[in-house]
């Protein structure tokens, strides 16, 4: 079983609900907050297209499962559950921020 410690987090994936244009600003703020604290930020591919932020690595949800220590999901229950299903086998910790 994989153990989790917040001190071990170095790479963070960020996923946003794709059909919510108003979510771009919170995503930008979150990515900036994480990067300012020395964390590597990986934006999910469609989330990156929505925010149009340069300087962050992009990856599909499946690839996030191989590259990050933690995923933060901004959206509703459906978005969180969809990401959780895709990452379940990788046992990546998720943090959900409800935007609904």
XYZ file of N, CA and C in Angstrom:
300
model
N 0.840 -1.182 0.000
C 0.000 0.000 0.000
C 0.884 1.243 0.000
N 0.541 2.194 -0.833
C 1.279 3.444 -0.921
C 0.886 4.353 0.240
N 1.884 4.869 0.949
C 1.595 5.820 2.025
C 1.740 7.226 1.482
N 1.037 8.140 2.087
C 1.042 9.518 1.619
C 1.496 10.433 2.741
N 2.384 11.333 2.385
C 2.836 12.377 3.293
C 2.886 13.681 2.497
N 2.294 14.719 3.009
C 2.269 15.997 2.286
C 3.687 16.504 2.018
N 4.621 16.150 2.891
C 6.009 16.576 2.703
C 6.644 15.921 1.480
N 6.084 14.803 1.024
C 6.647 14.102 -0.127
C 6.111 14.618 -1.458
N 5.186 15.538 -1.427
C 4.586 16.052 -2.660
C 5.538 17.044 -3.330
N 5.897 16.728 -4.558
C 6.759 17.603 -5.362
C 6.104 17.975 -6.689
N 5.263 17.063 -7.195
C 4.610 17.233 -8.490
C 3.102 17.158 -8.298
N 2.396 18.210 -8.746
C 0.954 18.303 -8.535
C 0.252 18.430 -9.884
N -0.752 17.582 -10.088
C -1.590 17.686 -11.274
C -2.790 18.563 -10.981
N -3.209 19.340 -11.980
C -4.366 20.216 -11.840
C -5.342 19.900 -12.972
N -6.583 19.626 -12.584
C -7.641 19.324 -13.546
C -8.814 20.238 -13.256
N -9.366 20.847 -14.308
C -10.541 21.696 -14.150
C -11.687 21.199 -14.999
N -12.878 21.543 -14.595
C -14.067 21.171 -15.371
C -14.023 21.922 -16.697
N -14.006 21.180 -17.785
C -13.735 21.744 -19.103
C -14.831 22.647 -19.651
N -16.059 22.421 -19.287
C -17.144 23.209 -19.877
C -17.568 24.395 -19.005
N -16.662 24.850 -18.157
C -16.950 25.993 -17.292
C -15.924 27.102 -17.562
N -16.229 28.028 -18.483
C -15.259 29.080 -18.827
C -14.820 29.921 -17.634
N -15.694 30.144 -16.652
C -15.344 30.973 -15.501
C -14.322 30.305 -14.593
N -13.998 29.055 -14.854
C -13.056 28.340 -13.999
C -11.596 28.679 -14.339
N -11.374 29.325 -15.470
C -10.002 29.637 -15.891
C -9.252 30.468 -14.851
N -9.883 31.485 -14.287
C -9.197 32.335 -13.311
C -8.821 31.572 -12.042
N -9.730 30.799 -11.429
C -9.311 30.018 -10.263
C -8.199 29.025 -10.589
N -8.217 28.440 -11.781
C -7.149 27.518 -12.180
C -5.804 28.247 -12.262
N -5.814 29.434 -12.839
C -4.585 30.233 -12.943
C -4.050 30.579 -11.555
N -4.938 30.973 -10.665
C -4.521 31.324 -9.300
C -3.958 30.114 -8.573
N -4.601 28.971 -8.723
C -4.131 27.749 -8.067
C -2.761 27.347 -8.596
N -2.594 27.339 -9.910
C -1.304 26.957 -10.499
C -0.196 27.906 -10.035
N -0.479 29.196 -9.991
C 0.503 30.167 -9.517
C 0.853 29.963 -8.054
N -0.148 29.689 -7.242
C 0.052 29.430 -5.814
C 0.975 28.233 -5.614
N 0.708 27.147 -6.332
C 1.522 25.936 -6.198
C 2.952 26.163 -6.681
N 3.089 26.796 -7.833
C 4.419 27.043 -8.402
C 5.242 27.966 -7.506
N 4.598 28.945 -6.891
C 5.301 29.875 -6.005
C 5.866 29.175 -4.773
N 5.341 28.011 -4.471
C 5.819 27.232 -3.329
C 6.777 26.123 -3.738
N 7.284 26.235 -4.975
C 8.309 25.316 -5.439
C 7.816 23.973 -5.944
N 6.523 23.845 -6.164
C 5.980 22.595 -6.668
C 5.927 22.617 -8.191
N 6.178 21.481 -8.807
C 6.028 21.356 -10.250
C 4.552 21.143 -10.546
N 3.999 21.955 -11.433
C 2.577 21.892 -11.762
C 2.413 21.257 -13.138
N 1.552 20.254 -13.196
C 1.215 19.585 -14.444
C -0.261 19.835 -14.708
N -0.552 20.560 -15.757
C -1.937 20.849 -16.118
C -2.462 19.738 -17.018
N -3.645 19.229 -16.705
C -4.291 18.260 -17.579
C -4.483 18.925 -18.940
N -4.358 18.181 -20.009
C -4.294 18.718 -21.369
C -5.440 19.667 -21.706
N -6.674 19.250 -21.474
C -7.812 20.117 -21.797
C -7.897 21.303 -20.849
N -7.480 21.123 -19.614
C -7.435 22.222 -18.652
C -6.429 23.266 -19.107
N -5.280 22.814 -19.599
C -4.250 23.734 -20.097
C -4.775 24.535 -21.284
N -5.533 23.891 -22.169
C -6.103 24.600 -23.316
C -7.097 25.664 -22.856
N -7.823 25.374 -21.795
C -8.800 26.318 -21.254
C -8.125 27.533 -20.635
N -7.051 27.322 -19.882
C -6.403 28.418 -19.166
C -5.400 29.180 -20.019
N -4.814 28.510 -21.003
C -3.800 29.108 -21.887
C -2.628 29.703 -21.097
N -2.207 28.977 -20.079
C -1.076 29.424 -19.267
C 0.218 28.840 -19.810
N 1.178 29.669 -20.137
C 2.469 29.132 -20.565
C 3.303 28.712 -19.354
N 4.233 27.821 -19.583
C 5.192 27.487 -18.540
C 4.865 26.279 -17.695
N 3.712 25.673 -17.895
C 3.362 24.482 -17.133
C 3.362 23.278 -18.056
N 3.870 22.169 -17.541
C 3.820 20.926 -18.302
C 2.368 20.504 -18.451
N 2.049 19.824 -19.551
C 0.702 19.318 -19.750
C 0.745 17.794 -19.867
N -0.353 17.175 -19.498
C -0.433 15.711 -19.542
C -1.895 15.294 -19.527
N -2.181 14.156 -20.141
C -3.518 13.581 -20.054
C -3.734 13.117 -18.611
N -4.968 12.817 -18.260
C -5.241 12.329 -16.904
C -4.462 11.035 -16.653
N -4.434 10.145 -17.636
C -3.699 8.892 -17.471
C -2.214 9.154 -17.224
N -1.645 10.097 -17.948
C -0.227 10.429 -17.769
C 0.013 11.108 -16.426
N -0.951 11.907 -15.954
C -0.804 12.511 -14.627
C -0.590 11.424 -13.590
N -1.284 10.318 -13.749
C -1.158 9.208 -12.814
C 0.252 8.653 -12.720
N 1.025 8.829 -13.768
C 2.416 8.352 -13.766
C 3.410 9.429 -13.340
N 2.997 10.693 -13.355
C 3.962 11.776 -13.163
C 3.802 12.590 -11.891
N 2.656 12.518 -11.230
C 2.416 13.407 -10.096
C 2.214 12.640 -8.791
N 2.352 13.378 -7.699
C 2.157 12.823 -6.359
C 0.754 13.088 -5.823
N 0.067 14.061 -6.422
C -1.218 14.536 -5.938
C -1.938 15.200 -7.101
N -3.265 15.079 -7.159
C -4.055 15.773 -8.177
C -5.105 16.621 -7.472
N -5.215 17.868 -7.911
C -6.249 18.771 -7.416
C -7.256 18.956 -8.547
N -8.528 18.731 -8.228
C -9.599 18.805 -9.218
C -10.526 19.956 -8.857
N -10.698 20.909 -9.788
C -11.652 22.004 -9.608
C -12.854 21.713 -10.485
N -14.008 21.610 -9.866
C -15.218 21.309 -10.613
C -16.276 20.831 -9.657
N -17.142 19.999 -10.157
C -18.193 19.438 -9.321
C -17.923 17.978 -9.011
N -18.927 17.341 -8.450
C -18.795 15.934 -8.090
C -18.484 15.067 -9.304
N -19.134 15.354 -10.421
C -18.921 14.558 -11.630
C -17.496 14.624 -12.127
N -16.897 15.804 -12.090
C -15.516 15.963 -12.524
C -14.582 15.192 -11.603
N -14.787 15.312 -10.307
C -13.956 14.603 -9.341
C -14.093 13.094 -9.516
N -15.307 12.610 -9.673
C -15.510 11.171 -9.828
C -14.899 10.649 -11.127
N -15.000 11.423 -12.206
C -14.418 10.994 -13.480
C -12.900 10.860 -13.362
N -12.253 11.826 -12.724
C -10.799 11.769 -12.533
C -10.450 10.630 -11.578
N -11.231 10.457 -10.526
C -10.971 9.384 -9.560
C -11.034 8.016 -10.234
N -12.005 7.828 -11.116
C -12.105 6.546 -11.830
C -10.869 6.290 -12.684
N -10.400 7.320 -13.347
C -9.247 7.160 -14.237
C -7.949 6.919 -13.474
N -7.861 7.434 -12.259
C -6.615 7.325 -11.486
C -6.669 6.259 -10.391
N -7.788 5.574 -10.237
C -7.966 4.639 -9.123
C -6.858 3.597 -9.056
N -6.474 3.042 -10.164
C -5.449 1.994 -10.164
C -4.088 2.522 -9.729
N -3.845 3.808 -9.920
C -2.554 4.411 -9.561
C -2.501 4.850 -8.101
N -3.671 4.905 -7.450
C -3.764 5.289 -6.035
C -3.156 6.676 -5.768
N -3.436 7.604 -6.642
C -2.981 8.989 -6.498
C -3.969 9.727 -5.598
N -3.511 10.385 -4.561
C -4.424 11.178 -3.715
C -5.052 12.322 -4.519
N -6.321 12.576 -4.252
C -7.057 13.648 -4.910
C -7.544 14.652 -3.885
N -7.555 15.909 -4.288
C -8.197 16.958 -3.515
C -9.236 17.581 -4.437
N -10.463 17.605 -3.998
C -11.539 18.208 -4.790
C -11.896 19.575 -4.267
N -12.015 20.528 -5.178
C -12.475 21.866 -4.835
C -13.755 22.077 -5.628
N -14.886 22.080 -4.916
C -16.187 22.151 -5.555
C -16.439 23.549 -6.101
N -16.738 23.613 -7.365
C -17.057 24.891 -8.025
C -18.527 24.964 -8.401
N -19.315 23.976 -7.967
C -20.731 23.891 -8.350
C -21.608 24.685 -7.427
